[in-house]
Coordinates of C-alpha atoms in Angstrom, one line a residue:
M1 CA 0.0 0.0 0.1
S2 CA 1.4 3.5 -0.9
I3 CA 0.0 6.6 0.7
G4 CA 2.0 9.0 -1.5
K5 CA 4.5 11.4 0.0
T6 CA 5.8 10.2 3.3
G7 CA 9.1 12.2 4.0
K8 CA 12.4 10.8 5.0
I9 CA 12.3 7.7 7.2
L10 CA 15.1 5.8 8.9
L11 CA 14.7 2.1 8.4
A12 CA 16.9 -0.4 10.3
D13 CA 17.3 -4.2 10.5
I14 CA 19.2 -4.9 13.7
G15 CA 20.7 -8.3 14.6
G16 CA 23.0 -9.3 17.4
T17 CA 26.2 -9.0 15.3
N18 CA 25.4 -6.5 12.5
A19 CA 22.8 -3.7 12.0
R20 CA 21.7 -2.4 8.6
F21 CA 20.3 1.1 8.1
S22 CA 18.7 2.8 5.2
L23 CA 17.1 6.3 4.7
S24 CA 13.9 6.1 2.6
E25 CA 12.2 9.1 1.2
D26 CA 8.8 8.8 -0.5
D27 CA 9.2 5.7 -2.8
E28 CA 12.9 5.9 -3.1
A29 CA 15.0 3.7 -0.8
G30 CA 18.6 4.8 0.0
P31 CA 21.7 2.7 0.1
I32 CA 22.1 0.2 3.0
D33 CA 24.7 1.0 5.6
Y34 CA 26.3 -2.0 7.4
V35 CA 27.2 -1.3 11.0
K36 CA 28.9 -3.8 13.4
V37 CA 27.1 -3.8 16.7
A38 CA 30.2 -4.1 18.7
D39 CA 31.6 -0.8 17.3
F40 CA 29.0 1.3 19.2
P41 CA 28.0 0.9 22.8
T42 CA 24.5 1.8 22.2
V43 CA 21.9 1.9 19.3
R44 CA 21.5 5.6 19.8
E45 CA 25.1 6.2 19.0
A46 CA 25.0 3.9 16.0
I47 CA 22.0 5.8 14.6
A48 CA 23.6 9.3 15.3
D49 CA 26.6 8.1 13.3
V50 CA 24.6 6.9 10.3
L51 CA 22.5 10.0 10.3
A52 CA 25.7 12.2 10.4
R53 CA 27.0 10.5 7.4
R54 CA 24.0 10.0 5.3
S55 CA 21.2 12.4 6.1
A56 CA 22.9 15.5 4.4
G57 CA 21.6 17.7 7.2
E58 CA 17.9 16.7 6.7
Q59 CA 16.6 14.9 9.9
P60 CA 14.2 11.9 9.3
T61 CA 10.8 12.5 10.8
R62 CA 10.3 8.9 11.6
A63 CA 12.1 5.6 12.3
V64 CA 11.1 2.0 12.0
L65 CA 13.4 -0.6 13.4
A66 CA 13.3 -4.4 13.0
V67 CA 15.0 -6.2 15.8
A68 CA 16.1 -9.9 16.3
G69 CA 14.2 -10.4 19.6
P70 CA 11.0 -10.0 21.5
V71 CA 9.4 -6.7 21.6
T72 CA 7.3 -5.4 24.6
N73 CA 5.9 -1.9 24.7
N74 CA 8.0 -0.7 21.8
R75 CA 11.2 -2.0 23.5
C76 CA 13.6 -4.9 22.9
V77 CA 16.5 -6.1 25.1
M78 CA 18.7 -7.8 22.6
T79 CA 19.7 -11.4 23.4
N80 CA 23.1 -11.5 21.8
S81 CA 24.3 -8.0 22.2
P82 CA 24.4 -5.2 24.9
W83 CA 22.1 -3.0 22.9
V84 CA 18.6 -2.1 24.3
I85 CA 16.3 -0.9 21.6
D86 CA 13.7 1.4 23.3
G87 CA 11.6 3.4 20.8
N88 CA 10.2 5.6 23.6
E89 CA 13.6 6.8 24.6
L90 CA 15.1 7.0 21.1
Q91 CA 12.3 9.3 19.9
P92 CA 13.0 12.4 22.0
A93 CA 16.8 11.7 22.2
L94 CA 17.2 11.7 18.4
G95 CA 14.4 14.1 17.5
F96 CA 12.0 11.7 15.7
D97 CA 8.2 12.3 15.6
S98 CA 7.9 8.6 16.1
V99 CA 9.9 5.4 16.6
H100 CA 8.4 2.0 15.9
V101 CA 10.3 -1.1 17.1
L102 CA 9.1 -4.3 15.5
N103 CA 10.2 -8.0 15.7
D104 CA 12.2 -9.0 12.7
F105 CA 9.7 -11.7 11.6
E106 CA 6.9 -9.3 12.1
V107 CA 8.8 -7.2 9.5
V108 CA 9.1 -10.2 7.1
A109 CA 5.4 -10.7 7.2
W110 CA 4.8 -7.0 6.3
S111 CA 7.1 -7.5 3.2
L112 CA 4.9 -10.4 1.7
P113 CA 2.5 -8.3 -0.4
A114 CA 5.3 -6.4 -1.9
L115 CA 7.4 -9.4 -3.1
L116 CA 7.7 -9.9 -6.7
P117 CA 7.8 -13.3 -8.6
A118 CA 11.6 -12.7 -9.1
D119 CA 11.9 -12.8 -5.2
L120 CA 10.2 -16.1 -4.8
I121 CA 10.5 -19.8 -5.9
P122 CA 7.2 -21.6 -6.1
L123 CA 6.9 -24.7 -3.9
G124 CA 3.4 -25.8 -5.1
G125 CA -0.3 -25.0 -4.7
Q126 CA -2.6 -22.6 -6.4
E127 CA -2.6 -18.8 -6.6
G128 CA -3.9 -18.0 -3.1
L129 CA -7.1 -16.0 -2.2
P130 CA -6.9 -12.2 -2.2
G131 CA -7.2 -10.6 1.2
E132 CA -6.8 -13.8 3.1
P133 CA -4.0 -14.2 5.7
L134 CA -0.3 -14.6 4.6
L135 CA 1.9 -16.8 6.7
V136 CA 5.7 -16.7 6.8
V137 CA 7.8 -19.4 8.5
G138 CA 11.6 -19.2 8.8
P139 CA 14.1 -21.7 10.1
G140 CA 17.4 -19.9 10.8
T141 CA 19.1 -19.1 14.2
G142 CA 15.7 -19.9 15.5
F143 CA 12.3 -20.7 14.0
G144 CA 10.3 -17.5 13.3
V145 CA 6.5 -17.4 12.5
S146 CA 4.4 -14.5 11.7
C147 CA 1.0 -13.9 9.9
L148 CA -0.1 -10.8 8.1
V149 CA -3.9 -10.3 8.5
E150 CA -5.9 -7.7 6.4
R151 CA -9.4 -6.7 7.4
H152 CA -11.4 -3.8 6.1
G153 CA -8.3 -2.1 4.8
A154 CA -6.2 -2.4 8.1
R155 CA -3.3 -4.7 8.3
L156 CA -1.8 -6.4 11.4
A157 CA 1.3 -8.7 11.6
V158 CA 0.6 -11.3 14.3
V159 CA 3.9 -12.1 16.1
T160 CA 4.2 -15.6 17.5
E161 CA 6.5 -17.9 19.6
A162 CA 5.4 -20.9 17.5
G163 CA 9.0 -22.3 17.3
H164 CA 8.5 -23.2 21.0
A165 CA 5.6 -25.4 20.5
T166 CA 6.1 -29.2 20.6
L167 CA 7.7 -30.8 17.6
P168 CA 5.2 -33.3 16.1
A169 CA 6.0 -36.6 14.6
E170 CA 4.2 -38.0 11.5
N171 CA 5.6 -41.6 11.4
E172 CA 7.5 -44.2 13.4
R173 CA 10.9 -43.0 12.5
E174 CA 10.3 -39.5 13.5
E175 CA 8.9 -40.8 16.8
R176 CA 12.1 -42.7 17.5
V177 CA 14.2 -39.6 16.7
I178 CA 11.9 -37.5 18.8
A179 CA 12.2 -40.0 21.6
C180 CA 16.0 -39.8 21.5
L181 CA 15.9 -35.9 21.5
R182 CA 13.6 -36.0 24.5
K183 CA 16.2 -37.9 26.5
R184 CA 18.7 -35.1 25.7
L185 CA 16.5 -32.0 25.8
G186 CA 13.5 -32.8 27.8
H187 CA 10.8 -30.8 25.9
V188 CA 11.4 -31.2 22.1
S189 CA 10.3 -27.9 20.6
I190 CA 10.0 -27.3 16.7
E191 CA 13.0 -24.9 17.0
R192 CA 15.5 -27.0 19.2
G193 CA 14.4 -30.4 17.7
A194 CA 14.6 -29.6 14.0
L195 CA 13.8 -26.3 12.3
S196 CA 16.8 -24.1 13.1
G197 CA 20.5 -24.3 12.8
S198 CA 21.0 -25.9 16.1
G199 CA 17.9 -28.1 15.5
L200 CA 19.4 -29.4 12.2
Q201 CA 22.5 -30.5 14.2
S202 CA 20.2 -32.2 16.9
L203 CA 18.3 -34.0 14.2
Y204 CA 21.7 -35.2 12.7
E205 CA 23.0 -36.5 16.0
A206 CA 19.6 -38.2 16.8
L207 CA 19.3 -39.9 13.5
A208 CA 22.9 -41.3 13.8
E209 CA 22.0 -42.6 17.2
V210 CA 18.8 -44.2 16.0
D211 CA 20.5 -45.9 13.0
G212 CA 23.6 -46.8 15.1
A213 CA 25.9 -44.8 12.7
Q214 CA 29.3 -43.4 13.5
V215 CA 29.5 -39.8 12.2
P216 CA 31.8 -36.9 12.7
H217 CA 30.7 -33.9 14.6
R218 CA 29.1 -31.3 12.1
D219 CA 27.4 -28.1 12.4
A220 CA 24.4 -27.1 10.3
A221 CA 26.4 -25.8 7.4
A222 CA 28.6 -28.8 7.2
I223 CA 25.5 -31.2 7.5
T224 CA 23.9 -29.2 4.6
K225 CA 27.0 -29.3 2.6
A226 CA 27.6 -33.1 3.1
A227 CA 23.9 -33.8 2.2
L228 CA 23.9 -31.9 -1.0
E229 CA 27.3 -33.4 -2.2
G230 CA 25.9 -36.9 -1.2
S231 CA 29.0 -37.7 0.8
C232 CA 27.2 -38.6 4.0
P233 CA 24.0 -40.8 4.0
V234 CA 23.1 -39.6 7.7
S235 CA 23.5 -35.9 6.5
R236 CA 21.2 -36.6 3.5
A237 CA 18.7 -38.4 5.7
T238 CA 18.8 -35.4 8.0
L239 CA 18.1 -32.8 5.4
D240 CA 15.3 -35.1 4.0
M241 CA 13.7 -35.2 7.4
F242 CA 14.2 -31.5 8.0
C243 CA 12.3 -30.7 4.7
A244 CA 9.5 -33.1 5.6
I245 CA 9.1 -31.8 9.1
L246 CA 9.1 -28.2 7.7
G247 CA 6.2 -29.2 5.4
S248 CA 4.3 -30.7 8.3
V249 CA 4.7 -27.7 10.6
A250 CA 4.0 -25.2 7.7
G251 CA 0.7 -27.2 7.0
N252 CA -0.2 -27.1 10.8
L253 CA 0.3 -23.3 11.0
A254 CA -1.6 -22.8 7.7
V255 CA -4.7 -24.4 9.1
T256 CA -4.1 -22.7 12.4
F257 CA -4.0 -19.3 11.0
G258 CA -6.4 -20.0 8.0
A259 CA -3.6 -18.7 5.8
R260 CA -5.3 -19.2 2.5
G261 CA -3.5 -16.2 0.9
G262 CA -0.2 -18.3 0.9
V263 CA 2.6 -19.7 3.0
Y264 CA 6.2 -18.4 2.6
V265 CA 9.4 -20.0 3.7
A266 CA 12.0 -17.5 4.7
G267 CA 15.0 -17.5 7.2
G268 CA 18.7 -18.3 6.5
I269 CA 18.6 -22.0 5.9
A270 CA 16.1 -23.0 3.2
P271 CA 17.4 -20.6 0.6
R272 CA 20.6 -22.4 0.5
F273 CA 19.0 -25.5 -1.2
P274 CA 16.0 -24.5 -3.3
E275 CA 16.2 -27.4 -5.7
F276 CA 16.6 -29.9 -2.8
L277 CA 13.5 -28.4 -1.0
T278 CA 11.4 -28.4 -4.1
A279 CA 12.2 -32.1 -4.9
S280 CA 11.7 -33.1 -1.1
A281 CA 8.6 -34.3 0.7
F282 CA 7.9 -30.7 1.9
R283 CA 4.9 -30.2 -0.2
A284 CA 3.4 -33.7 0.2
R285 CA 3.8 -33.3 4.0
F286 CA 2.3 -29.8 3.9
E287 CA -0.8 -31.1 2.3
A288 CA -1.1 -34.4 4.4
K289 CA -3.9 -33.2 6.7
G290 CA -6.4 -36.0 6.0
R291 CA -9.9 -34.6 5.5
F292 CA -8.4 -31.1 5.1
Q293 CA -6.1 -32.1 2.3
D294 CA -8.2 -30.2 -0.4
Y295 CA -8.0 -27.1 1.8
L296 CA -4.2 -27.3 1.9
R297 CA -3.9 -28.3 -1.8
N298 CA -5.2 -24.8 -2.8
I299 CA -2.8 -22.8 -0.6
P300 CA 0.4 -21.8 -2.5
T301 CA 3.8 -22.3 -0.8
R302 CA 6.8 -20.1 -1.9
L303 CA 10.4 -19.8 -0.9
V304 CA 11.6 -16.2 -0.3
T305 CA 14.9 -15.7 -2.0
K306 CA 15.2 -11.8 -1.8
P307 CA 18.1 -11.0 0.6
D308 CA 16.8 -7.6 1.7
A309 CA 13.1 -8.3 2.1
S310 CA 13.1 -6.8 5.6
F311 CA 13.5 -3.4 4.1
L312 CA 10.4 -4.0 2.0
G313 CA 8.6 -4.9 5.1
L314 CA 10.0 -1.8 7.0
K315 CA 8.7 0.5 4.2
M316 CA 5.4 -1.3 3.9
F317 CA 4.8 -0.8 7.6
A318 CA 5.8 2.9 7.4
D319 CA 3.4 3.5 4.5
H320 CA 0.6 1.7 6.3
N321 CA 1.2 3.5 9.6
P322 CA 1.8 7.2 8.6
D323 CA 1.9 8.6 12.2

């Protein structure tokens, strides 16, 4: 949604290690500034530095900040950095009219209507129903889930902690793997048990134990590499199971949210192996919901490949919330 002239806006995507900033004016997005979080003791000083270098003396009126962490009352205490992102403090301190602090996956949800066919790889299904909820799931460092809902011209991105729900099993082999994980972890969540970087490693180690295989220690990147090369059967089985579980979980969330507009896969892991994901059991497991199979069959699934989709989401939020 575009509302015409919006003035200059500071957009930011802030992680635990790096932060990216851009100044957007009307429909023009500026270049992205990359900042190391460790180089600045506070986010306020980082923003002041970016504005001093990029604003050409023209103060932005608003700021919209995406953060990798939970947001409460427009404030986020970063998990993996000393920064505290508090919009209510930054607003007067830096002279903004408003500062919005959003969860990073909330921002990805906001980006979905603006994504173009070139930003996506189809993973099956139909076209999706206009105006119906759009769901995004993302295995990465954790497992993010957010749903964009539109009603009567108003949009809301629902932020969830779905990654901490219990990991489901669809067959006996997965039950054995989850039983093995339960001995190690206690509660086996979607995130810790499978659909994240550490989850992929947990899955690999549990599969090796279930199959009685001796395998070297591998992190998520090494497991993925060995699977794609075909050099390790356990790694290949791990990636197969990862894709299958991702399909089941995405299907569960699609019926939970009624996401008949479409389901999108984002995050840092799946875009590394689009061909493997397309050929996997992902889509079959997505649809495998018994009497609701026809409902799922009509929902499109797509892989998000655009690396800076968060800035689309930040701008979409800013345009839709012109305060």
